[in-house]
Coordinates of C-alpha atoms and ligand atoms in Angstrom, one line a residue:
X1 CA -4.8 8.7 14.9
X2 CA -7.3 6.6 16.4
X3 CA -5.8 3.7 17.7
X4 CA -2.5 5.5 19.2
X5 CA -2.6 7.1 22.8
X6 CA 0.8 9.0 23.8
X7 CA 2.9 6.4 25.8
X8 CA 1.9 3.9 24.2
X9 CA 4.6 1.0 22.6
X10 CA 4.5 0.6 18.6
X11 CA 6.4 -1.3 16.3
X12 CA 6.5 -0.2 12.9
X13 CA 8.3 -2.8 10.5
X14 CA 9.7 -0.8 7.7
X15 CA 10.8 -1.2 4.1
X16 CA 10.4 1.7 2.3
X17 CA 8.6 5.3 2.0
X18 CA 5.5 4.7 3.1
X19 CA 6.8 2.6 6.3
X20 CA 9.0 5.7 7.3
X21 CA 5.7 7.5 6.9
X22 CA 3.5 5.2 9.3
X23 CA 6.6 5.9 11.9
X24 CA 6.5 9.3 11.4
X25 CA 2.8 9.6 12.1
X26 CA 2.4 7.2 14.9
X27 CA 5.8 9.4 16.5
X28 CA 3.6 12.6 16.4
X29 CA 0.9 11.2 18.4
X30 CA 3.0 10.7 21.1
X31 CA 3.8 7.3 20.6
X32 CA 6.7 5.4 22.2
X33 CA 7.7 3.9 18.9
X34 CA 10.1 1.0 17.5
X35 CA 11.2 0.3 14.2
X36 CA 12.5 -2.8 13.1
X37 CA 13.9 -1.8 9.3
X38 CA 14.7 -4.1 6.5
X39 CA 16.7 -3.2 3.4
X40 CA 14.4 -1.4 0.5
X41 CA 13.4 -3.9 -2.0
X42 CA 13.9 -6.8 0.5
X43 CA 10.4 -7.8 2.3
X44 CA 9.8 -7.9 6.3
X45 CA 11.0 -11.1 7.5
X46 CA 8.8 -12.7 10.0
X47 CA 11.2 -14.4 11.8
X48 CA 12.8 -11.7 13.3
X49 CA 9.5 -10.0 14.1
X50 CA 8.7 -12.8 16.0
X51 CA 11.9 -13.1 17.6
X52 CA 11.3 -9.6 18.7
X53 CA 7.8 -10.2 20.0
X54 CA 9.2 -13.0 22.2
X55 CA 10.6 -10.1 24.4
X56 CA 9.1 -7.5 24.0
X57 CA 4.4 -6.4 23.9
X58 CA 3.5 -3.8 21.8
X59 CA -0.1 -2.3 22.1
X60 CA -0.1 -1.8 17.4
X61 CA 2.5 -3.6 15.2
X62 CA 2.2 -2.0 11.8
X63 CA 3.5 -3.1 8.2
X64 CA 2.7 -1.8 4.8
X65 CA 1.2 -4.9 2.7
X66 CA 2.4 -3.1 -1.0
X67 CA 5.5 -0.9 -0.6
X68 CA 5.3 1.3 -3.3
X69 CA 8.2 2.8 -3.1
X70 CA 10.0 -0.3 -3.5
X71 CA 7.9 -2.5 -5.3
X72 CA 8.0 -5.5 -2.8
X73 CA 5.0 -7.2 -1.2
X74 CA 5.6 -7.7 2.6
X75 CA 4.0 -11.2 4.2
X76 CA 1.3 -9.7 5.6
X77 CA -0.3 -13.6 6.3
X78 CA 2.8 -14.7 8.5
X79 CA 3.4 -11.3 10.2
X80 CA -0.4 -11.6 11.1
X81 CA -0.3 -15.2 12.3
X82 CA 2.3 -14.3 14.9
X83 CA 0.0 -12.0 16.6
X84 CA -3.2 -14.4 16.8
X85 CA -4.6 -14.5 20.5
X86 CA -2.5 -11.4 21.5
X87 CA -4.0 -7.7 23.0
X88 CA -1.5 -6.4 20.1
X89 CA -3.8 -5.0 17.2
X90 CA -2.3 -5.2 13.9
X91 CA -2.3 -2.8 11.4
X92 CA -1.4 -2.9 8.0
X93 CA -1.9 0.2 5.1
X94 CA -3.3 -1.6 1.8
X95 CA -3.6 1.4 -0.2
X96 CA -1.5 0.0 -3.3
X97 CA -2.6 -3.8 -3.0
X98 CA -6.3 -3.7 -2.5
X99 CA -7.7 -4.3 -5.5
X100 CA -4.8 -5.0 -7.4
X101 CA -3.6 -8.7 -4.9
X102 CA -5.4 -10.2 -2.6
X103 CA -6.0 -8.6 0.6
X104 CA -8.1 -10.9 3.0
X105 CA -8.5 -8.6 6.2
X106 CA -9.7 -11.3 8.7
X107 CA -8.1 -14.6 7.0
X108 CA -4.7 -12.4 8.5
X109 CA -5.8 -11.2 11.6
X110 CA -5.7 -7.9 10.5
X111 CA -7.4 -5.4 12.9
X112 CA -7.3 -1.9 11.3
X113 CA -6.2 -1.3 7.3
X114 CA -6.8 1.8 5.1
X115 CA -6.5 1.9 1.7
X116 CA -6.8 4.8 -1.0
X117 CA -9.4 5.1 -4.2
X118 CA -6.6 5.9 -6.3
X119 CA -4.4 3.4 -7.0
X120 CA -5.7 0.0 -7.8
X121 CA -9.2 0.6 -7.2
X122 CA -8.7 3.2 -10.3
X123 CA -11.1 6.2 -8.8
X124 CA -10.0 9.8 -8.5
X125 CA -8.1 10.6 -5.0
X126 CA -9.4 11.9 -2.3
X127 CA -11.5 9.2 0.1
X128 CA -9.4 6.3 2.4
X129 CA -11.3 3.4 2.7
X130 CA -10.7 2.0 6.1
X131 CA -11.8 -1.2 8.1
X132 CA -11.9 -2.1 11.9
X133 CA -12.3 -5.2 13.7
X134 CA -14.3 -5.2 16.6
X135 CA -11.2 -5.2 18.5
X136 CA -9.9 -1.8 16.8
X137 CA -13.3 -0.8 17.8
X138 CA -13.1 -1.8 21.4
X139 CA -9.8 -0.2 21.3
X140 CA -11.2 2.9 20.3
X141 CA -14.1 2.9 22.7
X142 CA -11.4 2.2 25.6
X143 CA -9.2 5.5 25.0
X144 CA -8.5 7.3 27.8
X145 CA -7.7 10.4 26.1
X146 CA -10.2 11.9 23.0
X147 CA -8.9 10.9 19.5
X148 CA -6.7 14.6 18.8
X149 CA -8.2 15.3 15.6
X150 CA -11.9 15.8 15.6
X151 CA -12.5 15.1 11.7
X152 CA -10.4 12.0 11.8
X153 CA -12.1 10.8 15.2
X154 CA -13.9 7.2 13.8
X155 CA -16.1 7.3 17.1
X156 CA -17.6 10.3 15.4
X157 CA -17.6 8.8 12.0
X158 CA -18.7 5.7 13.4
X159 CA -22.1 7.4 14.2
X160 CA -22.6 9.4 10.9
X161 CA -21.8 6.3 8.8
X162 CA -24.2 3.7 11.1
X163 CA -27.8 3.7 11.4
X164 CA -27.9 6.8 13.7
X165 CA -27.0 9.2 10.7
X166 CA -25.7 11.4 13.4
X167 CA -23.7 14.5 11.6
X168 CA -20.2 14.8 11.8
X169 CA -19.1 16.3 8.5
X170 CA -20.5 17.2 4.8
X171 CA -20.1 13.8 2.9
X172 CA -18.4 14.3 -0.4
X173 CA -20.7 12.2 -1.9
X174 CA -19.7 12.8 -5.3
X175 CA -16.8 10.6 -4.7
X176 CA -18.5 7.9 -3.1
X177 CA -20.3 7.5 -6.1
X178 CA -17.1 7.3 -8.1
X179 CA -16.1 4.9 -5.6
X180 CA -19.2 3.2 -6.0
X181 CA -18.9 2.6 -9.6
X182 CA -15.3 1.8 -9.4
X183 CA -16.4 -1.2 -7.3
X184 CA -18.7 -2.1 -10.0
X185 CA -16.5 -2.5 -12.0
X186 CA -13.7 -4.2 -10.8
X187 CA -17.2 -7.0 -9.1
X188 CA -18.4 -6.6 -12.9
X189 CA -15.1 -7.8 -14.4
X190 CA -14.8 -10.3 -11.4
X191 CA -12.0 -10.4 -8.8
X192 CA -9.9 -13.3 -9.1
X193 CA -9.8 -11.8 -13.3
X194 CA -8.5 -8.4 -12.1
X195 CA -6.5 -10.2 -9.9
X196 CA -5.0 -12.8 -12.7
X197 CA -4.9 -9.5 -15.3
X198 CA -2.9 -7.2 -12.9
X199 CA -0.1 -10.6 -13.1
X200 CA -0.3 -11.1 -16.6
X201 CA 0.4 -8.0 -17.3
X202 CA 3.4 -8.0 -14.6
X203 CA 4.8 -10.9 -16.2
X204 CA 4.5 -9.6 -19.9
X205 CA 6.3 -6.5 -18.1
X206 CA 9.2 -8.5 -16.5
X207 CA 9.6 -10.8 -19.8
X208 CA 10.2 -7.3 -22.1
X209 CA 12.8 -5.7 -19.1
X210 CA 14.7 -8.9 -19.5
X211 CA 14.5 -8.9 -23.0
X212 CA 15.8 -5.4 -23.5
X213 CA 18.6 -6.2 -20.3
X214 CA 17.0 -4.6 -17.9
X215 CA 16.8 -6.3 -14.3
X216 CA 14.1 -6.5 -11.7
X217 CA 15.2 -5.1 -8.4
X218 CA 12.8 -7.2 -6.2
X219 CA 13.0 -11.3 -6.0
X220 CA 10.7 -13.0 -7.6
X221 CA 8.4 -14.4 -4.8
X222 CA 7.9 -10.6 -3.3
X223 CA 7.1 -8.8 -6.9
X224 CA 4.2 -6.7 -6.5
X225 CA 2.1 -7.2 -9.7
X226 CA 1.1 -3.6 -9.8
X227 CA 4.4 -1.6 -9.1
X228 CA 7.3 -3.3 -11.1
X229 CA 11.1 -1.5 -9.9
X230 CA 13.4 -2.1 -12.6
X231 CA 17.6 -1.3 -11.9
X232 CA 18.4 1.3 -13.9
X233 CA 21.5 0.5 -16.5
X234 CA 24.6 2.4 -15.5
X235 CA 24.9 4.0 -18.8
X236 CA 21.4 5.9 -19.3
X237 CA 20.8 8.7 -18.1
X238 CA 17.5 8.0 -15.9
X239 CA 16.3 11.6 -15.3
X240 CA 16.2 12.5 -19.2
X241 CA 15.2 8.7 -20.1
X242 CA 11.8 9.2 -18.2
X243 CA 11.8 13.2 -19.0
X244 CA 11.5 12.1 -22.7
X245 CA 9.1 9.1 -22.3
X246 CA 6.9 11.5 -20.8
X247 CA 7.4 14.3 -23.3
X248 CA 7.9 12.0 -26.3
X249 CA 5.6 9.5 -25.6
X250 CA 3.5 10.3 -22.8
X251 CA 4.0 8.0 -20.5
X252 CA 5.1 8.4 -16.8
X253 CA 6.8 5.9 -14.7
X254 CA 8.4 7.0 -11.6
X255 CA 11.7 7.5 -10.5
X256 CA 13.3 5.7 -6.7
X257 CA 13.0 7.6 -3.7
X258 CA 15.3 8.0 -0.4
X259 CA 18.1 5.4 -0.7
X260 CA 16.9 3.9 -4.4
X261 CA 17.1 7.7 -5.9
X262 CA 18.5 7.3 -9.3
X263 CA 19.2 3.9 -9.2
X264 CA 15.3 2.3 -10.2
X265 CA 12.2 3.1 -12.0
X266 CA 9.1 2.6 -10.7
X267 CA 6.4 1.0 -13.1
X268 CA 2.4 1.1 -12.1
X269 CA 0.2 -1.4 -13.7
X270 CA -2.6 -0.5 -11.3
X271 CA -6.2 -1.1 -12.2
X272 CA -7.5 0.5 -15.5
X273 CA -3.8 0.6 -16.1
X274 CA -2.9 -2.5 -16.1
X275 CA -3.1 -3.9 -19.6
X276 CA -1.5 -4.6 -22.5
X277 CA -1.7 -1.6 -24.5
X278 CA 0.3 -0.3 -21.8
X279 CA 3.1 -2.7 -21.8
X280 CA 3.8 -2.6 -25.0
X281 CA 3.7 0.9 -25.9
X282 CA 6.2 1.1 -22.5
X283 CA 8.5 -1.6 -23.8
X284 CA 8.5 -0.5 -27.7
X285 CA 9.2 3.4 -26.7
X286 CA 12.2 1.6 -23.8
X287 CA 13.3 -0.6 -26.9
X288 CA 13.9 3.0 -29.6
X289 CA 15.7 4.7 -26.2
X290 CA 17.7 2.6 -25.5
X291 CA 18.2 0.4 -28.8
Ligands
PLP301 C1 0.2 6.1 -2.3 C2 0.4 5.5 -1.0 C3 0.1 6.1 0.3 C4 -0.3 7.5 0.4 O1 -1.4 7.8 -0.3 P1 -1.8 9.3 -0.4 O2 -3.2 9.3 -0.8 O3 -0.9 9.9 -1.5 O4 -1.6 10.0 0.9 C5 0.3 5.4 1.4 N1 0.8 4.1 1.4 C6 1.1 3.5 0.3 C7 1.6 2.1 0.3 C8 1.0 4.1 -0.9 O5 1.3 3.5 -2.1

């Protein structure tokens, strides 16, 4: 919304939902947007960015760093080192990684990411926590044409959240005091812990699928630690499987979307989530279904 003018080239590398999303809004802004797509539960590959940004400038290239819909975790490092010295800004959505894997905005060049408070960060929905460089800010400073919605204009935002307190909106600052103590404690607990915790957990995940037959859809290197897409066996019925583990034993995992639809589950192990309680009483209610 803010960094899009109509006319201008983007190149959305998709993946998954929430890559089909990013094209979809950058489209509605007017954008003159490109797609390069890869196969859902395979990750971006960088070499075939690059070999498209060898003929081509864009003014954003976008990528999602976690795609949840898929599980996979995109190489948000490379994809970023490619664009180094360029006028290209680089965007990247972070909402299921941050605080579940590292996400180290200005080690990858990164120029604009948002995030959400309800996935890994383990706070109720509702606030999007977003960083700029102070090239996304010059960017925005440079528009030629106002940002089109006035409550998601950042130059506005920009103003109430700085020093000059200047109102833009009625801060719901009930949430950012949920948001604040989330922080707390995930710096309480220490980062690199949650970090290592969110992949034990994974791993004591992947070990029970296997055990019960069960096979990861994602290769290993691309798992993300916090969304775990198992291949659903041919001869359960997936529907009524999770229907009953969330009736039965009150637990929800999630079903595949668009071309994955009945053919994975999707597993969170985000934040408070992610533990071993969990795992277990996943794989020990799995092992009586489908014993
Ligand atoms: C959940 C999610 C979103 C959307 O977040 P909402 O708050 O539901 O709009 C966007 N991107 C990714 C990668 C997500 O996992």
């Amino acid at each position: 919304m803010n960094l899009v003018e109509p006319g201008d080239r983007v190149l959305i590398l998709i993946n998954g939902v929430f890559g089909v999303r990013m094209r979809e809004v950058a489209s509605r802004l007017g954008a003159n947007v490109e797609a390069i797509e890869f196969t859902w539960g395979t990750p971006v590959v960088p070499e075939v960015v690059e070999k498209r940004l060898k003929q081509e400038t864009y003014r954003i290239v976008a990528v999602v760093h976690a795609e949840t819909s898929t599980g996979v975790r995109n190489p948000v490092a490379e994809i970023g080192s490619l664009l180094k010295g360029s006028d290209t800004l680089y965007l990247v959505d972070t909402v299921t990684s941050l605080g579940g894997i590292e996400v180290r905005m200005d080690d990858w060049g990164i120029d604009a990411l948002y995030s959400g408070t309800q996935k890994c960060l383990s706070c109720p929905p509702g606030l999007a926590p977003l960083s700029f460089s102070d090239k996304a800010m010059a960017r925005l400073k440079g528009r030629r044409t106002k940002v089109p919605n006035w409550y998601l204009d950042l130059s506005l935002i920009a103003s109430y959240w700085g020093k000059d307190r200047v109102y833009h909106h009625t801060a719901p600052v009930n949430m950012i005091y949920g948001l604040y103590q989330a922080l707390l404690i995930i710096l309480e607990e220490g980062l690199e812990k949650v970090f290592a915790r969110h992949r034990q957990n994974h791993l004591l995940l992947v070990r029970g699928f296997e055990e019960v037959g069960l096979k990861m859809l994602v290769e290993e290197p691309y798992r993300l630690p916090m969304l775990n897409t198992v291949l659903c066996p041919g001869e359960v019925n997936e529907l009524s499987l999770r229907r009953c583990l969330r009736s039965d034993y009150r637990i929800e995992i999630g079903g595949g979307l668009g071309p994955l639809a009945g053919k994975i589950w999707r597993v969170g192990l985000m934040g408070h989530t992610a533990r071993k309680e969990s795992v277990e009483r996943l794989l020990s209610a799995l092992r009586k279904l489908m014993g």
